[in-house]
XYZ file of C-alpha atoms in Angstrom:
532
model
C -37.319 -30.155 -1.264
C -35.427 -30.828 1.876
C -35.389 -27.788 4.053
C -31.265 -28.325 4.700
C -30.829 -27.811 1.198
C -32.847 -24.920 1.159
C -31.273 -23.172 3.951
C -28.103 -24.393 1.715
C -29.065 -22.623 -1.677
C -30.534 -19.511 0.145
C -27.155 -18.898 1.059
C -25.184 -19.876 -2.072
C -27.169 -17.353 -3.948
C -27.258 -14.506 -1.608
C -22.716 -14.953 -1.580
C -22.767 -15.342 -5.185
C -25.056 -12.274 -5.611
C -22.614 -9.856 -3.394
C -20.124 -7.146 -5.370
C -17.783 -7.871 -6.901
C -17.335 -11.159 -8.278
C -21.470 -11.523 -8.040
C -24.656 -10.817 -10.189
C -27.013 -9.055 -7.731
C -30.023 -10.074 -9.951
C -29.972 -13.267 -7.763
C -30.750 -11.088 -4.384
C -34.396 -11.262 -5.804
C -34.921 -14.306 -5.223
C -32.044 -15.570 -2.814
C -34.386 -15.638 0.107
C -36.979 -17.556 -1.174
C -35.703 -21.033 -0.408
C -35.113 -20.176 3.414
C -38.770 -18.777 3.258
C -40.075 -22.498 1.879
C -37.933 -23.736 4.585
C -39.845 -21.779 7.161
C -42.883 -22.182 6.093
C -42.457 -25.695 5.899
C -41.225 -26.367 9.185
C -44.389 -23.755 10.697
C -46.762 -26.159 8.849
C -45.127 -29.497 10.235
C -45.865 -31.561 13.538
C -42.255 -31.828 14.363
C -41.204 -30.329 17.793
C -38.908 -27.588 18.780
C -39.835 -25.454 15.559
C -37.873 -22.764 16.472
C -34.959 -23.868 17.129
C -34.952 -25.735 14.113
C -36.083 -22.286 11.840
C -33.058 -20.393 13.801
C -30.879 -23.107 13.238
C -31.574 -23.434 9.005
C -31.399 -19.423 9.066
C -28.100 -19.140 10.636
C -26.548 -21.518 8.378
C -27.627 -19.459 5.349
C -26.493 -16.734 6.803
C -23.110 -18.295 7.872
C -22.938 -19.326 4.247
C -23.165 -15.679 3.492
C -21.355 -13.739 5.760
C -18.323 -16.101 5.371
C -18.025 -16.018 1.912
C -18.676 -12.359 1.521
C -16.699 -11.276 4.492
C -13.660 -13.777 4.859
C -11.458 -11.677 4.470
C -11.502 -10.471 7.542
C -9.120 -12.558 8.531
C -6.182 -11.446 6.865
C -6.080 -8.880 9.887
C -7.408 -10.980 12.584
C -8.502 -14.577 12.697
C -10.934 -13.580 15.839
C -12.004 -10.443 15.099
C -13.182 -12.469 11.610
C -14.754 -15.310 13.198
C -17.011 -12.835 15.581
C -18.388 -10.527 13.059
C -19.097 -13.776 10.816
C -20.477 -15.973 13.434
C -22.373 -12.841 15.111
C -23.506 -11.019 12.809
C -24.861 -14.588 11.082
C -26.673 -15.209 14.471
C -28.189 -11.807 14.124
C -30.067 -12.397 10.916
C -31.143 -15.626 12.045
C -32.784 -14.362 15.083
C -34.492 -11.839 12.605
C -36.026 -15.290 10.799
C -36.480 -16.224 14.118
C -38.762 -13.945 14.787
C -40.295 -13.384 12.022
C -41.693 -17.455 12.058
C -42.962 -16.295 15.860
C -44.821 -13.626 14.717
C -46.303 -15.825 11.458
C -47.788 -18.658 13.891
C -49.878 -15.740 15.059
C -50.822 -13.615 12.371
C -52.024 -13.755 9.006
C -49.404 -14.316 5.948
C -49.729 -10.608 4.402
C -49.339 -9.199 8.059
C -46.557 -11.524 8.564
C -44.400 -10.718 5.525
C -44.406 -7.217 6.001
C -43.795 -7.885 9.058
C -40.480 -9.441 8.004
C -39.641 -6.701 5.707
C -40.083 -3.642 7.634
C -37.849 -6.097 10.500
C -34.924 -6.451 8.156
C -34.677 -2.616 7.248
C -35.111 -2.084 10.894
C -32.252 -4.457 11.589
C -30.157 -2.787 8.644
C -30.555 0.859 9.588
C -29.719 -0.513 13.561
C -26.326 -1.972 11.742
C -25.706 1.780 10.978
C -26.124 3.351 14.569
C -25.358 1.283 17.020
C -22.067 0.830 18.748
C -21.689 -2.574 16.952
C -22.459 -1.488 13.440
C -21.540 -3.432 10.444
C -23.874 -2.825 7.702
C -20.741 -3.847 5.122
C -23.747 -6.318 4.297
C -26.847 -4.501 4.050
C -28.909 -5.335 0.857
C -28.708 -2.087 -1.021
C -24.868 -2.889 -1.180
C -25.451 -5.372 -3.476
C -25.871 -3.055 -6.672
C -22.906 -1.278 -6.188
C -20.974 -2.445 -9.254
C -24.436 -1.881 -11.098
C -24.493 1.489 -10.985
C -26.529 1.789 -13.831
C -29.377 -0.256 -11.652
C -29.713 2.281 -9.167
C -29.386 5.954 -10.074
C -32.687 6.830 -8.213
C -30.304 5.760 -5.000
C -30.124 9.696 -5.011
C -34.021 9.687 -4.022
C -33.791 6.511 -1.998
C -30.346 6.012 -0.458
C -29.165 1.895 -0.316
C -32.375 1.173 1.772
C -33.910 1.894 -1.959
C -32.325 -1.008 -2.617
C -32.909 -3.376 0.492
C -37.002 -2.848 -0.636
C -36.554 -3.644 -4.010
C -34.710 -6.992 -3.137
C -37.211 -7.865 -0.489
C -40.904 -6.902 -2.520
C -39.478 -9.507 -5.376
C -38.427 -12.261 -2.909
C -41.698 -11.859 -1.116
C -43.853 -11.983 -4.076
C -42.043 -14.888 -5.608
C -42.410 -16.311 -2.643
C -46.572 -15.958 -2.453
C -46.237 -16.881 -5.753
C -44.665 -20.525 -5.669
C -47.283 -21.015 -2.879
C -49.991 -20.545 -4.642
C -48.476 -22.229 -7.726
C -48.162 -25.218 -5.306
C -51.714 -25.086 -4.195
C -52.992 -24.420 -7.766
C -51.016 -26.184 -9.984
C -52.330 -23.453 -12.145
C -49.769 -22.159 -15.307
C -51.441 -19.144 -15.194
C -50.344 -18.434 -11.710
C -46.425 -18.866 -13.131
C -47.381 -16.403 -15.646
C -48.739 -13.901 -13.517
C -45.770 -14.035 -10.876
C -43.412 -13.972 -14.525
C -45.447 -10.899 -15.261
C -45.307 -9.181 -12.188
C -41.644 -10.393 -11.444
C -40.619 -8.297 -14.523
C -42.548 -5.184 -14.297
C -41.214 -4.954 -10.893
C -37.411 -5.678 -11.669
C -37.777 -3.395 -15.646
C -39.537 -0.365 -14.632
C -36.987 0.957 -12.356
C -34.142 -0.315 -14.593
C -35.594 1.810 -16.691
C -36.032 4.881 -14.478
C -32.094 4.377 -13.980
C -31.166 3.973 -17.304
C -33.057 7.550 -17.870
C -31.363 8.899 -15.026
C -28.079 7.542 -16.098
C -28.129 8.650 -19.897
C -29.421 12.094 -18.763
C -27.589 12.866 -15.541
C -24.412 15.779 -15.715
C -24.324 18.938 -13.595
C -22.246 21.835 -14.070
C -19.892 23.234 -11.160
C -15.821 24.129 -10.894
C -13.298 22.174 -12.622
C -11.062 20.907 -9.728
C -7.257 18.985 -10.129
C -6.343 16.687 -7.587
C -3.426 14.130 -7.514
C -4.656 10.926 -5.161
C -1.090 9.732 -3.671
C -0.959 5.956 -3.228
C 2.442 5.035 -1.195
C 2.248 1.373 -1.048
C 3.032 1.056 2.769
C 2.787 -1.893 4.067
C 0.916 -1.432 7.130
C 2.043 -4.408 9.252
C 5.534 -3.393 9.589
C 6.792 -0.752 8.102
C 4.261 1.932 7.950
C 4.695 2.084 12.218
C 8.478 1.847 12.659
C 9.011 4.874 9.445
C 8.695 9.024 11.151
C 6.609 11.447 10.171
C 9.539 13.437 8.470
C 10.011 10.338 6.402
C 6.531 10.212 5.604
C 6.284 14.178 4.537
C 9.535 12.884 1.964
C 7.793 10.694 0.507
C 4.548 12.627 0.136
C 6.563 15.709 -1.650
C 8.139 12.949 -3.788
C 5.309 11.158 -5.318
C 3.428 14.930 -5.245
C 6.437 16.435 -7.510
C 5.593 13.327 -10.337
C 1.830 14.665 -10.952
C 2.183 18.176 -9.715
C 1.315 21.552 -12.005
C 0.919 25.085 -12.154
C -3.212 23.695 -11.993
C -3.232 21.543 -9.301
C -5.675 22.032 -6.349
C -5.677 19.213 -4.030
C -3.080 17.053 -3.385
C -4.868 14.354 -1.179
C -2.775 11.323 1.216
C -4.596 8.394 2.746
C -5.529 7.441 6.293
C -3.104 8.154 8.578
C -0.362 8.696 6.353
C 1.720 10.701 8.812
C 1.042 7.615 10.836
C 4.003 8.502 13.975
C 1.528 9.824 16.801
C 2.148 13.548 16.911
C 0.828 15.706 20.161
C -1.794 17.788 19.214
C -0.860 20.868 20.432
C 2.733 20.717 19.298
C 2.102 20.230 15.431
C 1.719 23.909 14.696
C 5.105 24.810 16.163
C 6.608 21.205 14.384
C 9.529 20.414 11.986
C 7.232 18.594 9.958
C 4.631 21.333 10.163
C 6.961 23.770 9.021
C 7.894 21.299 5.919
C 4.469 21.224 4.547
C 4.410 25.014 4.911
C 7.457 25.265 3.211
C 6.172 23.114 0.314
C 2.872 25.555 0.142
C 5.163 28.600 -0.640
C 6.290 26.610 -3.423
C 2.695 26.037 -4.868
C 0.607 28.506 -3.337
C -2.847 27.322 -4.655
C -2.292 23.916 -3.569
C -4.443 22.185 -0.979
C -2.737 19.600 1.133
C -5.274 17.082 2.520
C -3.806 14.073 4.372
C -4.451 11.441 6.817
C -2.527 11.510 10.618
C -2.332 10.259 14.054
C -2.895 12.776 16.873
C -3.153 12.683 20.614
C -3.699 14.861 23.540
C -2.512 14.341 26.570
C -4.002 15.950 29.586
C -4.408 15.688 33.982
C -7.686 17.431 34.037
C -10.686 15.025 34.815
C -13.062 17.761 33.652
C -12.242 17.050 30.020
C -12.506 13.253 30.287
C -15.001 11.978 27.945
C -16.158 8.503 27.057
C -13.969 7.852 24.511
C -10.678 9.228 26.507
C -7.944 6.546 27.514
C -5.698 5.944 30.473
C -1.883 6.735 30.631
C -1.434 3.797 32.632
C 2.648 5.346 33.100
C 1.721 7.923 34.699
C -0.932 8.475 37.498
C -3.984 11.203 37.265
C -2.922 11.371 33.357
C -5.593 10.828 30.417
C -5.187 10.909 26.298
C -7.564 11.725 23.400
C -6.564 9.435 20.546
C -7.385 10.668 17.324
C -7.494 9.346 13.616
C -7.411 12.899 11.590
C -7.583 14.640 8.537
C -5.872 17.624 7.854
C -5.824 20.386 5.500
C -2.928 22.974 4.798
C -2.628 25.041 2.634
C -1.605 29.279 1.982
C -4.146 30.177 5.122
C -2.666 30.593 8.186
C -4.662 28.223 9.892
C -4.972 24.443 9.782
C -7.948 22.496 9.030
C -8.645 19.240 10.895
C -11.876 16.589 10.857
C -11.883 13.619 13.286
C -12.872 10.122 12.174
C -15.835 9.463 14.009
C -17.689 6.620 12.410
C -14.671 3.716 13.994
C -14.170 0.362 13.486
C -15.208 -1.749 16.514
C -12.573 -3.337 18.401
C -9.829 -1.443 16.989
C -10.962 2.335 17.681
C -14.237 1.856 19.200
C -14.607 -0.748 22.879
C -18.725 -1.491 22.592
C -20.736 -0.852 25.434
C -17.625 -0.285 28.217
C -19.792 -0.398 31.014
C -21.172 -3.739 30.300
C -18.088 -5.590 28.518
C -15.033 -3.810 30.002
C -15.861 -5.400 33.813
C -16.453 -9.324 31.741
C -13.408 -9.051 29.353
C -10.794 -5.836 30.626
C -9.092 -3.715 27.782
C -9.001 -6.640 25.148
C -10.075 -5.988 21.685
C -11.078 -7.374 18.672
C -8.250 -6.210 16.023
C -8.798 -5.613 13.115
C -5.984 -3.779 12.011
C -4.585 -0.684 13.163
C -4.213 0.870 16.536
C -5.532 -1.037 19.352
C -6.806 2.184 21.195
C -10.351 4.099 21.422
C -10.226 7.035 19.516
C -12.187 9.987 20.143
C -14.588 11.721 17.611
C -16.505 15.362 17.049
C -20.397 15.374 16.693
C -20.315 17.435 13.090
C -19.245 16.354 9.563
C -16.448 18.980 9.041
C -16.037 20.702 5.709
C -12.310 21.392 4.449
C -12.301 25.054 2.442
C -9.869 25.904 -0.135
C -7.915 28.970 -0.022
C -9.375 30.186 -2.815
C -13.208 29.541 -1.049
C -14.120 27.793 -4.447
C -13.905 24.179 -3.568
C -14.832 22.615 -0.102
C -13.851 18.678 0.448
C -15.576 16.136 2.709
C -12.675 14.688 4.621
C -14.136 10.954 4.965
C -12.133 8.653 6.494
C -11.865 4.916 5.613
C -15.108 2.813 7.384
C -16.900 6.424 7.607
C -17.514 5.748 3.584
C -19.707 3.036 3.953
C -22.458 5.147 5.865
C -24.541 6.871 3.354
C -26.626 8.677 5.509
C -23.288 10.452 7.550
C -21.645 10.927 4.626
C -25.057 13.253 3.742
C -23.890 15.075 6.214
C -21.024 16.629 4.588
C -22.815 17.699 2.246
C -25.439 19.446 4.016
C -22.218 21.465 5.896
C -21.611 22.592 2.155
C -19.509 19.829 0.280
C -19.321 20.046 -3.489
C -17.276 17.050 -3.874
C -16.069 14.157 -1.429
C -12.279 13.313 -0.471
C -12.219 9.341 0.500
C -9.134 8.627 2.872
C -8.196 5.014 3.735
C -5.805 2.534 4.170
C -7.194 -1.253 2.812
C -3.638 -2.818 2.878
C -4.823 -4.984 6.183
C -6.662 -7.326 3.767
C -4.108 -8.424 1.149
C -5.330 -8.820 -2.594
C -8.678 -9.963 -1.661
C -12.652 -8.729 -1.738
C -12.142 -6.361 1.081
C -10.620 -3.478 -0.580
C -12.557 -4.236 -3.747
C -15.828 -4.267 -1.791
C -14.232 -1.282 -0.388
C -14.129 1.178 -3.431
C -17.487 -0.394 -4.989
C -19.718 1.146 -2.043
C -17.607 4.483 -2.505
C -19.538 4.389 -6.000
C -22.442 4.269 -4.336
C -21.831 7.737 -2.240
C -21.537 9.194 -5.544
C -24.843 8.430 -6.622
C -26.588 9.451 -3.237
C -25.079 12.810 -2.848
C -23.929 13.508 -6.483
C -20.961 14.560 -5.406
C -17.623 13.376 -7.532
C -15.456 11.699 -5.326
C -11.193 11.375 -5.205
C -10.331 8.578 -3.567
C -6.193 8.133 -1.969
C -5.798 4.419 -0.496
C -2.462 3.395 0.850
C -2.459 0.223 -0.681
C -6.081 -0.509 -1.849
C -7.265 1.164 -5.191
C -6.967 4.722 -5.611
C -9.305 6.494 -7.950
C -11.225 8.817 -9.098
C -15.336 8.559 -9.411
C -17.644 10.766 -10.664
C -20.988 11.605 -9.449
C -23.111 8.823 -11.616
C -20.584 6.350 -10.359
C -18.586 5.352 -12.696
C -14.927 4.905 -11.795
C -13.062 7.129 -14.569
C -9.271 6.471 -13.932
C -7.679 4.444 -11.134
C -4.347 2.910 -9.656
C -4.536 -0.755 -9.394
C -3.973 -2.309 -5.798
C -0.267 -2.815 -5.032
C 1.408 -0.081 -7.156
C 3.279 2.841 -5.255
C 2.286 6.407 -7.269
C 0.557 9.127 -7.475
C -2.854 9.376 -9.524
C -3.863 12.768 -11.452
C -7.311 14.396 -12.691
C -10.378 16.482 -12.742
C -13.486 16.249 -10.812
C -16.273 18.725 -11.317
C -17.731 20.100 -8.041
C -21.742 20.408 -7.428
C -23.689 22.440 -4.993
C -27.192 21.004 -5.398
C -28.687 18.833 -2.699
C -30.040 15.591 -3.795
C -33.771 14.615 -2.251
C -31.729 11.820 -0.387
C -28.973 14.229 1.196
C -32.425 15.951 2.306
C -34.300 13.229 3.582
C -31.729 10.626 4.282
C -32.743 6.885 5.911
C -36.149 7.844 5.693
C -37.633 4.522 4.133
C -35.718 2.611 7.270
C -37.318 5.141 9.589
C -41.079 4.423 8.356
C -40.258 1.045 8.748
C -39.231 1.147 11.989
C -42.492 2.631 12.713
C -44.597 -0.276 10.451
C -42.556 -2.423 12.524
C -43.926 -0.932 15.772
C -47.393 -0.838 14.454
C -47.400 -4.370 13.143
C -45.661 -5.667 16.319
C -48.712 -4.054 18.280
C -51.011 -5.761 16.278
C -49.312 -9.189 16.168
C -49.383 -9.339 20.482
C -53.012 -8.564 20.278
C -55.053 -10.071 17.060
C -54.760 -13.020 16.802
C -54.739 -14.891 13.006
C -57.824 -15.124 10.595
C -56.114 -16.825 7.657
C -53.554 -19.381 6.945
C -51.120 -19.572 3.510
């Protein structure tokens, strides 16, 4: 087949695979046509080989990253077009290498070599100072929960293997069936192919039909105020804000209720840091406490401290250009109040880049100044805390992992919660910057995965987005659709064991990171014995 179309189906069926319109059954085998490209091209006489194996890679990926990820530019047309086009040119270079390393070494060696490169690219996606892993592999399953319970052994990376072993042996295998022209080759690959897709459907299935856990009942009421966040959610105050928060509270609120739980930066007027305890609007949520003294009030807000001391200025601090010798922490926070005395607050710290995060200052700020890529929000670095912070109740009972927005796509920092002492998570965003599209969709489907790796129940308040409530094998068990202004009401059931994953965490990435190392060794200093 020509290798263009290849390259050309590779990526059709790795976008129509992708939550939440797709069937992720295709991932095992969407790579398999850019692999027969490859191989292919390594085989031919033609010149510039590489060039030509980056170029077919990169338009599969482009294929997939646009279609997956266009919505994007609902909040910025170039902040879109870079994490498409770059993060597409990062995956090809992975092919790229990969067909390197394969003109030197032997095919078996090679396509683990490949493998153990992809997780290592994956799990780089979730630390580095560029990170987008919205497209990592074990993503795919998320609105297939009932695929991948074991996720709570594995994590997503679980996943990422799974997809990769099938596509690599169906790969082997349609070699050797062209080489053979055997049927019994077909039958062995349809053989193996199944075993390797049914026994861990299986496992799940027995995990899924078996799975409860017993803890504290828990009522929450998810608030969902419809903002729009593109005008007015930034010219309404704070007090306004609190107004409307007691209002849609006072339609769901009981005698029961323990939580009461706002989105991302829903008190979104910047408030100084240090003068919130002494505040009007302070004293308003106190106020309503005294009225319902077991309630928990966990909400989203914007704080900042000012300060002239050069001692405290950290990477992430900005400049008050108005004022000389004058800094500013910028924070995106989650609070807690409730009958305690003191106030509770977590600081987002896994940011979106270009809006809250400015990659790599001392490289890119002297090419390109203070410009960043928006994509939505505050155009301003925000500043973080090194520990996953715990909110308690005021009863002790019931401790909530404040996650905020892009932090819930990071399965191994979200274990981190829990290992401070979680028993259920508190999702906090704001998903209106992508209009009625697959980002907020994609959005709440990976929350579902969380679930599963920490088997914690999660309650979920979006600003506009979908606001819901999931419990801890996944499922989604009441929601507010996107668009619609209210408050939603329920029970989640809070769990204190501490799943093998929350334990271990990225561990498969890590041992493939050092395969990769090993394998690399070998590939710069043996040279090939066998050709596929």
């Amino acid at each position: 087949m020509n290798k263009l179309l290849l390259s050309l189906l590779s990526g059709i069926i790795l976008a129509l695979a992708w939550p939440t319109y797709g069937f992720p059954l295709l991932l095992f085998f969407a790579f398999v046509p850019l692999l027969l490209a490859e191989h292919q091209l390594r085989l031919s006489d033609v010149k510039r080989k590489g060039l030509k194996v980056f170029g077919l890679s990169y338009l599969t990926f482009l294929i997939w990253n646009a279609i997956t990820t266009s919505w994007l530019r609902f909040a910025d047309p170039f902040g879109a077009g870079f994490a498409v086009f770059v993060n597409s040119a990062l995956m090809a270079l992975i092919f790229l290498l990969y067909h390197k390393f394969a003109k030197r070494q032997s095919a078996n060696r090679s396509l683990l070599f490949l493998v153990v490169l992809w997780i290592s690219f994956e799990k780089l996606h979730l630390i580095w100072e560029f990170s987008w892993p919205w497209l990592n592999l074990g993503n795919g399953f998320s609105e297939y929960i009932s695929w991948i319970q074991w996720y709570e052994y594995t994590g997503t990376f679980g996943g990422t293997l799974w997809v990769w072993i099938l596509n690599v042996l169906i790969f082997k295998g349609v070699l050797s069936y062209q080489k053979e022209k055997s049927k019994q080759v077909l039958k062995s690959l349809l053989l193996k192919c199944a075993g390797l897709i049914i026994v861990p459907l299986l496992i799940s299935f027995g995990i899924y039909s078996t799975y409860s856990h017993e803890g504290e009942t828990v009522n929450v009421i998810a608030l969902q105020p419809n903002i729009d966040p593109y005008s007015e959610k930034y010219n309404m105050t704070n007090l306004k804000f609190a107004e409307l928060f007691f209002e849609l509270s006072n339609s769901k609120i009981t005698d029961s209720t323990d939580f009461i739980i706002a989105p991302e930066t829903f008190l979104a007027e910047s408030t100084r840091l240090r003068q919130f305890n002494n505040s009007l609007l302070k004293n308003k949520f106190d106020r309503y406490v005294l009225e319902h003294p077991n309630v928990n009030l966990l909400t989203g807000i914007s704080f900042y401290n000012m300060f002239n001391d050069k001692n405290k200025i950290r990477k992430e601090t900005n400049v008050y250009k108005y004022t000389p010798n004058t800094w500013y922490d910028d924070y995106n926070s989650a609070l807690l109040i409730n009958s305690l005395d003191s106030v509770q607050q977590y600081n987002k710290s896994k940011l979106v880049v270009g809006v809250e995060n400015f990659p790599y200052q001392d490289i890119l700020k002297p090419l390109i100044g203070d410009f960043m890529i928006d994509l939505g929000g505050t155009v301003s670095m925000k500043t973080t805390q090194d520990y996953r912070g715990v909110f308690t109740s005021s009863n002790s009972k019931f401790k909530a992992a404040p996650i905020i927005c892009y932090e819930s796509v990071y399965g191994e920092f979200v274990t981190g919660y829990v290992r401070n002492e979680a028993n259920f998570l508190a999702i906090i965003t704001n998903d209106a910057w992508w209009n009625e599209t697959q980002g907020h969709k994609q959005h709440l489907s990976y929350a579902k995965l969380r679930a599963v790796e920490t088997r914690r129940d999660i309650v979920r308040s979006a600003n506009t987005g979908i606001s819901a409530i999931i419990n801890a094998k996944g499922e989604i068990t009441s929601s507010l659709p996107y668009g619609e202004k209210g408050a939603l009401s329920g029970q989640i059931i809070t769990n204190n064991k501490i799943t093998f994953y929350v334990m271990a965490g990225d561990y498969i990435a890590r041992i493939s990171v050092f395969i990769l190392i090993f394998v690399g060794l070998i590939g710069f200093f043996r040279r090939k014995k066998e050709q596929l």
